[in-house]
Tab-separated table of C-alpha atoms in Angstrom:
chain	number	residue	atom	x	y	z
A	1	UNK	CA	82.600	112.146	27.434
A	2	UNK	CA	85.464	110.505	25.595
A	3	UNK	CA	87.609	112.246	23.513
A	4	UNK	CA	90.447	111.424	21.473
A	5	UNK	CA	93.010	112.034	24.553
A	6	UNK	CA	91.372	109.193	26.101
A	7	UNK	CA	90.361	111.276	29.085
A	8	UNK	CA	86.789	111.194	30.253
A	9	UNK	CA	84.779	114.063	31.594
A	10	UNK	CA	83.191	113.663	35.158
A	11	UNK	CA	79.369	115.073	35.790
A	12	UNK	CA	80.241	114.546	39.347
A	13	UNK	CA	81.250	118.631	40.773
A	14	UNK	CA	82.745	118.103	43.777
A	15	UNK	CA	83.536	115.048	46.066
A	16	UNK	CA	82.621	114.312	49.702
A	17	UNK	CA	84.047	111.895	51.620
A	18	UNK	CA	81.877	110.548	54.530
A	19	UNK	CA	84.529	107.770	55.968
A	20	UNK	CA	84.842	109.833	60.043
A	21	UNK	CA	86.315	107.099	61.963
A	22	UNK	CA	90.105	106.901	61.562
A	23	UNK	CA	90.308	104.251	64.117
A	24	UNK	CA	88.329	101.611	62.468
A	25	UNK	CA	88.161	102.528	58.740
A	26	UNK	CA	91.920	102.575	57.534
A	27	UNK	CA	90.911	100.201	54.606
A	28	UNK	CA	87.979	102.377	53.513
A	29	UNK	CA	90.033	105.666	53.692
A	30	UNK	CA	92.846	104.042	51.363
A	31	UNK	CA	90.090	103.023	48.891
A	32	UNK	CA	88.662	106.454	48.949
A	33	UNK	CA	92.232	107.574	48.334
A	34	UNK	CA	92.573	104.952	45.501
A	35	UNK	CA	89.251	106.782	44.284
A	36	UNK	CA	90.640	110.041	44.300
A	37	UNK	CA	93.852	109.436	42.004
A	38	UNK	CA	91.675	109.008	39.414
A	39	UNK	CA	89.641	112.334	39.699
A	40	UNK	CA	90.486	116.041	39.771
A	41	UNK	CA	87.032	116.884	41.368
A	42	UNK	CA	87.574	119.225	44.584
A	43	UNK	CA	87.466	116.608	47.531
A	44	UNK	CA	85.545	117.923	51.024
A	45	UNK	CA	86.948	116.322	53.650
A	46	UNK	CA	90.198	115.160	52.203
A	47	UNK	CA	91.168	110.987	53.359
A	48	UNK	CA	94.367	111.829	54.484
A	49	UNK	CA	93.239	114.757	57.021
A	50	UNK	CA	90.452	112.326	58.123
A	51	UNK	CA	93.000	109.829	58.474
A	52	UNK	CA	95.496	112.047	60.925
A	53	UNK	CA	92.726	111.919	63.451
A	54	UNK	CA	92.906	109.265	65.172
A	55	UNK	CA	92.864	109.267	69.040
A	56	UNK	CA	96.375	107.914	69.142
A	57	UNK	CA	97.406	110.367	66.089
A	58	UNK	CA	95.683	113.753	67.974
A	59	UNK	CA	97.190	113.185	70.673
A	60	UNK	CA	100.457	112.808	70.023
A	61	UNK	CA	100.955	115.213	67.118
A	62	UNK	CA	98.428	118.260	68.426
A	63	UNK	CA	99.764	118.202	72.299
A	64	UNK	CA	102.337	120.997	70.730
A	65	UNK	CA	100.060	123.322	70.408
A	66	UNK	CA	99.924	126.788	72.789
A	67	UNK	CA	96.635	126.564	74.968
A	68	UNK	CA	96.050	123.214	74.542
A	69	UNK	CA	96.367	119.895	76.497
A	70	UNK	CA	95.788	116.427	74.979
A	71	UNK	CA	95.617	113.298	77.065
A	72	UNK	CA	97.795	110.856	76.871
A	73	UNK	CA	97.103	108.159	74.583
A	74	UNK	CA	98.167	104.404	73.644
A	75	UNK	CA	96.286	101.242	72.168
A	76	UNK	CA	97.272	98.030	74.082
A	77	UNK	CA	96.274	94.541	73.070
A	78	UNK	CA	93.187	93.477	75.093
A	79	UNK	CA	94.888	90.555	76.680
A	80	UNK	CA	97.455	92.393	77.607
A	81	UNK	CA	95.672	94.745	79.742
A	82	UNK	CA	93.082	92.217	80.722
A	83	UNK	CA	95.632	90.025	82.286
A	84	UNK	CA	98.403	90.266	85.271
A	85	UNK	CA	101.015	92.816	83.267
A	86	UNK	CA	98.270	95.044	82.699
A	87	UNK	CA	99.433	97.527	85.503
A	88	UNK	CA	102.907	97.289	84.766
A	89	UNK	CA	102.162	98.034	81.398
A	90	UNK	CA	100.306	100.775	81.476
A	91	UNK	CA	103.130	102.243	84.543
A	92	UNK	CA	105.666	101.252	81.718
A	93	UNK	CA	103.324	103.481	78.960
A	94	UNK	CA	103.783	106.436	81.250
A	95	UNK	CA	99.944	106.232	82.545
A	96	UNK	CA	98.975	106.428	86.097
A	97	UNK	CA	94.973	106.084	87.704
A	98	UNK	CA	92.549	107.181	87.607
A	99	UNK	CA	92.387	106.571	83.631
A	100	UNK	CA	90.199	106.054	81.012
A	101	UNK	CA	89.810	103.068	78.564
A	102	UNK	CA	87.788	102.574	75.375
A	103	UNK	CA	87.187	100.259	72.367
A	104	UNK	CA	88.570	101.632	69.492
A	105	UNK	CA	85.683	103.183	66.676
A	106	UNK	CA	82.923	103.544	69.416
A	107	UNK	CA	80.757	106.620	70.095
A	108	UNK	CA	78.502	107.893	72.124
A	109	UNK	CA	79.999	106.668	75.301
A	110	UNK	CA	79.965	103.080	74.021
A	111	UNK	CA	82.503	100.594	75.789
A	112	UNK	CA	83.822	103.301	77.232
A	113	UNK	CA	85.180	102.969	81.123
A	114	UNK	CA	87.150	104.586	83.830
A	115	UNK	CA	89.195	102.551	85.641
A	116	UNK	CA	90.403	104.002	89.411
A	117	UNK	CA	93.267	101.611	90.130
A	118	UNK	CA	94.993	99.286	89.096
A	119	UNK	CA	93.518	96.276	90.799
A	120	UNK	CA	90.144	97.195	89.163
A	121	UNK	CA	91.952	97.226	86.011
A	122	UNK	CA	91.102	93.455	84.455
A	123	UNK	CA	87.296	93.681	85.400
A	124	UNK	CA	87.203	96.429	83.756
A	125	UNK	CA	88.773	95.115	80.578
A	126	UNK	CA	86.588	92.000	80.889
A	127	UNK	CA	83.784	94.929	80.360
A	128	UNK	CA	85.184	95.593	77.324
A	129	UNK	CA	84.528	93.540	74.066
A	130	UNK	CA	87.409	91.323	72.825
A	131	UNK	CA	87.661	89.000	75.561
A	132	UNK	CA	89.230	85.900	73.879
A	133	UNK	CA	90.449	87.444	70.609
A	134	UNK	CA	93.929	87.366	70.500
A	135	UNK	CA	93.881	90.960	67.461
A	136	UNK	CA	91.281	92.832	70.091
A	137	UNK	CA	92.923	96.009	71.007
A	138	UNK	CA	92.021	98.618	73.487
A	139	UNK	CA	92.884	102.278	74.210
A	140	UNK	CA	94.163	103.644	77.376
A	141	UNK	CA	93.546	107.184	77.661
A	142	UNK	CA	94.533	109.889	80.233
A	143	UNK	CA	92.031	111.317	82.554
A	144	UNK	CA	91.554	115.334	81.860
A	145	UNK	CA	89.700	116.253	84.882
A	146	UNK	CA	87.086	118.932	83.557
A	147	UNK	CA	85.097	119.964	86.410
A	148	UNK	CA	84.479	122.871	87.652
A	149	UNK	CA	84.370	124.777	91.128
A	150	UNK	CA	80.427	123.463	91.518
A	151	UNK	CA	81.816	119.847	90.833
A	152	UNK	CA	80.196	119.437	87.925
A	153	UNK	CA	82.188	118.407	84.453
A	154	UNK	CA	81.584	120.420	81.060
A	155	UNK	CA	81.918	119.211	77.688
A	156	UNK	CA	81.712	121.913	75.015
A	157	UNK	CA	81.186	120.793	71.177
A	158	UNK	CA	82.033	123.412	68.506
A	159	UNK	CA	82.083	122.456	64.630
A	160	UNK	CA	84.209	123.341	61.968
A	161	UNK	CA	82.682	124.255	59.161
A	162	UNK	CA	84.289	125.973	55.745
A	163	UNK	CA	87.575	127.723	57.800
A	164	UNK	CA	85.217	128.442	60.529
A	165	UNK	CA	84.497	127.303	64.465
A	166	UNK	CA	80.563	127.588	65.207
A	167	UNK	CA	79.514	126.454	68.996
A	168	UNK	CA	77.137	123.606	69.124
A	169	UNK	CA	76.191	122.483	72.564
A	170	UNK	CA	77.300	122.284	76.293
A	171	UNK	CA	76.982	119.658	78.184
A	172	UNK	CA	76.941	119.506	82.255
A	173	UNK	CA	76.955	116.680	83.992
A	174	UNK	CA	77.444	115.491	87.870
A	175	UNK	CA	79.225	112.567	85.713
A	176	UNK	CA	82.729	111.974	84.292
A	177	UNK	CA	81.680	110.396	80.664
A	178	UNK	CA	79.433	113.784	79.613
A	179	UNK	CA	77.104	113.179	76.424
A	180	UNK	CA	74.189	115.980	75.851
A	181	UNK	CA	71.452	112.939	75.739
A	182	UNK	CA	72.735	112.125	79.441
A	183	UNK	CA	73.704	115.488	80.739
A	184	UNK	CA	71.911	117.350	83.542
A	185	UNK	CA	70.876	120.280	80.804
A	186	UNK	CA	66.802	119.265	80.182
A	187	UNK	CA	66.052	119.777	84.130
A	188	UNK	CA	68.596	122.407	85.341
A	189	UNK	CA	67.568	126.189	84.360
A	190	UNK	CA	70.962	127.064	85.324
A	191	UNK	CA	72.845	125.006	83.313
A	192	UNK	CA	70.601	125.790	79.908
A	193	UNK	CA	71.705	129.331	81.305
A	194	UNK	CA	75.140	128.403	81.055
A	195	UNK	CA	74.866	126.969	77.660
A	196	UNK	CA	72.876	129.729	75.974
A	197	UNK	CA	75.568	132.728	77.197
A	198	UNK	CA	78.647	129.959	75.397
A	199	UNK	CA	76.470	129.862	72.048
A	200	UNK	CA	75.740	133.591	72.403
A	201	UNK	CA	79.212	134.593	72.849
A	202	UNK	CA	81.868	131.631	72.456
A	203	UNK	CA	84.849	133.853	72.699
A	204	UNK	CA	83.780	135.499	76.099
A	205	UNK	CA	83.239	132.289	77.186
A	206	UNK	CA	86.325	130.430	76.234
A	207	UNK	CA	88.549	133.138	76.962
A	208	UNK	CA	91.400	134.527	74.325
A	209	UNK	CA	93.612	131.855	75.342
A	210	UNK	CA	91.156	129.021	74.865
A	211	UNK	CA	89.963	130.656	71.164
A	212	UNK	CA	93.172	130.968	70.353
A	213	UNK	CA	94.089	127.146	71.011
A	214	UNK	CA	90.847	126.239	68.993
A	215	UNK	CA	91.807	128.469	66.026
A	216	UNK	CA	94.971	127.007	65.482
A	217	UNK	CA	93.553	123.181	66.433
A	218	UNK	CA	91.373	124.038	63.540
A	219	UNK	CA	94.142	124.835	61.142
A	220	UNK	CA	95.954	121.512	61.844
A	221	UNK	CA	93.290	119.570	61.652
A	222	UNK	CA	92.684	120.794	58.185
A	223	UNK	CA	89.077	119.307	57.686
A	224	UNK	CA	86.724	121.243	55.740
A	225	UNK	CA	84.082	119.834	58.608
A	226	UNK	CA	84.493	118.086	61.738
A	227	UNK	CA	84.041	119.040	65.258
A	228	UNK	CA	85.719	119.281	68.941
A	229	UNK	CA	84.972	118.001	71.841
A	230	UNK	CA	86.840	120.164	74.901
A	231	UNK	CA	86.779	120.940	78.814
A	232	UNK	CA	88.700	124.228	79.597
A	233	UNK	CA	90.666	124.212	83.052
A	234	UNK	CA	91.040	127.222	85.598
A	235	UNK	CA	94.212	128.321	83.172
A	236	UNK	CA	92.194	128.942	80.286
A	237	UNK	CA	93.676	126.018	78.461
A	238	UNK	CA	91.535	123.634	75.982
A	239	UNK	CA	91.289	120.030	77.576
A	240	UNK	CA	90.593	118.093	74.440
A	241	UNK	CA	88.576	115.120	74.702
A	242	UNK	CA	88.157	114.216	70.790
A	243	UNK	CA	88.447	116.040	67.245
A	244	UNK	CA	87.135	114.286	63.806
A	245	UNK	CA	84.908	114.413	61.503
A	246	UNK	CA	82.423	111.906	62.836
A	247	UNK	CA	80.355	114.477	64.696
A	248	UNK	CA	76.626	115.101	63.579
A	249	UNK	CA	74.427	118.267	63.941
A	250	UNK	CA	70.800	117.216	65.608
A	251	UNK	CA	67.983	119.741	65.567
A	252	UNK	CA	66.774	120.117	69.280
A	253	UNK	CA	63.308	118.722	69.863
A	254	UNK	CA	60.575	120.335	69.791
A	255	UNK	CA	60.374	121.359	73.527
A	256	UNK	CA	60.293	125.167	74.174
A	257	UNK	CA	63.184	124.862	76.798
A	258	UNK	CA	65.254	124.076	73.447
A	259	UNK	CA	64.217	127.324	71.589
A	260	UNK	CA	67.907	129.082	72.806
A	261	UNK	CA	69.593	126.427	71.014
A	262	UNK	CA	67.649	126.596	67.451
A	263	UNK	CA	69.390	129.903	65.856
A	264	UNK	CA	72.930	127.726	66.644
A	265	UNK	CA	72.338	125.115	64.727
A	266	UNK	CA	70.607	127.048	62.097
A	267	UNK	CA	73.989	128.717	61.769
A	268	UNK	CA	75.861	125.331	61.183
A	269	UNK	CA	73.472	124.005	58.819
A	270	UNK	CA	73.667	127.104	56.593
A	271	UNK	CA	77.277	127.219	56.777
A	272	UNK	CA	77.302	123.145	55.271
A	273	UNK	CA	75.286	124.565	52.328
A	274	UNK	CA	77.323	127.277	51.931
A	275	UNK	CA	80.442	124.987	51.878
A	276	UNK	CA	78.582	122.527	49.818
A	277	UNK	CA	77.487	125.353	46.886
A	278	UNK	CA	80.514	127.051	47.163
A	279	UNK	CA	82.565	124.064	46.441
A	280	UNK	CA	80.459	123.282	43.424
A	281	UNK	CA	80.729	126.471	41.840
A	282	UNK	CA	84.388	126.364	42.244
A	283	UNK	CA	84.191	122.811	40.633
A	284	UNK	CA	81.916	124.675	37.636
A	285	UNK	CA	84.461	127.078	36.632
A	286	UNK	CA	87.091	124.562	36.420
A	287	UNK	CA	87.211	121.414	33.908
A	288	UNK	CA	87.066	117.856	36.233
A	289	UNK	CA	88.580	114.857	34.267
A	290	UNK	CA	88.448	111.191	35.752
A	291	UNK	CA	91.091	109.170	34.218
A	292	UNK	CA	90.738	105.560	32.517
């Protein structure tokens, strides 16, 4: 509606911005942003906390926290690494092998390599897409070793939803790069054991020290959702692989070895409604304008 101050009234209650990947969408955050100055709608998932989380960005400006280790983290121009100063820039960087290095705004294990020296460093780059493109970057990452005394590496996923950490999933694998899809969880009794006593009782699991870390990674992060991905060393401390808002919540199938894991996510999905009718019945009681 229009009235004579020239100020129009918004049906929409509340705002939620999708945009995850700080990485790769810095021009669709700034036109969500652009969005937003016109509208005094409550905003889930505010542009500029998406936009602070950035591999580069997480590392760099959560590594302060008590209880928690970040990897080291730097984007290098693909040539660059791809050709004969490669090792000396990295050495220069402050990075030493075994590391990691990935294309920037892919998931799920995508372009995504460990490199154990540094004469296997430009065949690995050549893996890499952005051979030949003189803007292709590429980030070199730190290696957090995660496993533990059996040898195995553990990835643990808990969401933040609403002010809240709920635990997702744990992933074991005999592998370095741990997804659940790929991790040794659908044939190994033990290792669904593991992961039902960490969705059962995070906190035992993680220790005081680790909760504590996670608490106050949750704070700075200031998303109203998101989740973190973490190891946890024999100190107790949080390894932390990735934080953002670009992680999903999958039922299990229906396979009865899953049933442990259904109550979990049931949790998480009823805390997103609650978030989402919460929000709007804030936005009810309070008058939403979109300027012209």
């Amino acid at each position: 509606d229009i009235g004579v101050t020239g100020v129009q009234t918004c049906a929409l209650p509340i705002l939620v911005n999708g945009i995850g990947d700080s990485d790769m969408a810095a021009e669709a955050l700034d036109a969500a942003e652009s969005l937003l100055a016109i509208t005094s709608a409550p905003v889930l998932n505010a542009p500029a906390a998406v936009r602070a989380t950035g591999r580069c960005e997480n590392a760099n400006r959560l590594g302060k926290l008590s209880g928690l280790i970040t990897p080291a983290t730097s984007m290098f121009p693909h040539a660059l690494l791809a050709g004969p100063d490669g090792p000396a820039a990295l050495a220069a960087g402050g990075f030493n092998f075994p590391l990691l290095l990935r294309t920037p705004g892919f998931h799920m294990g995508q372009h995504f390599v460990r490199v154990e020296s540094p004469a296997a460093l430009s065949s690995a780059v050549a893996e890499l897409p952005g051979t030949g493109t003189p803007e292709a970057k590429v980030l070199a990452i730190e290696y957090l070793d995660a496993r533990g005394v059996d040898g195995c590496a553990r990835k643990y996923r808990v969401m933040m939803v609403g002010g809240r950490l709920y635990p997702l999933h744990l992933a074991i694998s005999r592998d370095w790069k741990i997804h659940y899809f790929s991790a040794d969880m659908a044939d190994r009794a033990d290792h669904r054991g593991e992961e039902e006593r960490f969705l059962a009782d995070m906190r035992g699991v993680v220790g005081r020290k680790g909760m504590d870390a996670l608490e106050g990674l949750r704070v700075a992060l200031g998303l109203d959702y998101g989740g973190i991905d973490f190891g946890i060393n024999r100190r107790g401390e949080i390894l932390l692989f990735e934080a953002n808002a670009t992680m999903v919540v999958e039922q299990p199938s229906d396979d009865k070895r899953w049933d442990y894991r259904r109550a979990a996510v049931e949790r998480i999905h009823a805390a997103a409604r609650d978030l989402l009718m919460a929000s709007a019945g804030a936005a009810s009681r309070n008058p939403v304008v979109c300027s012209q």
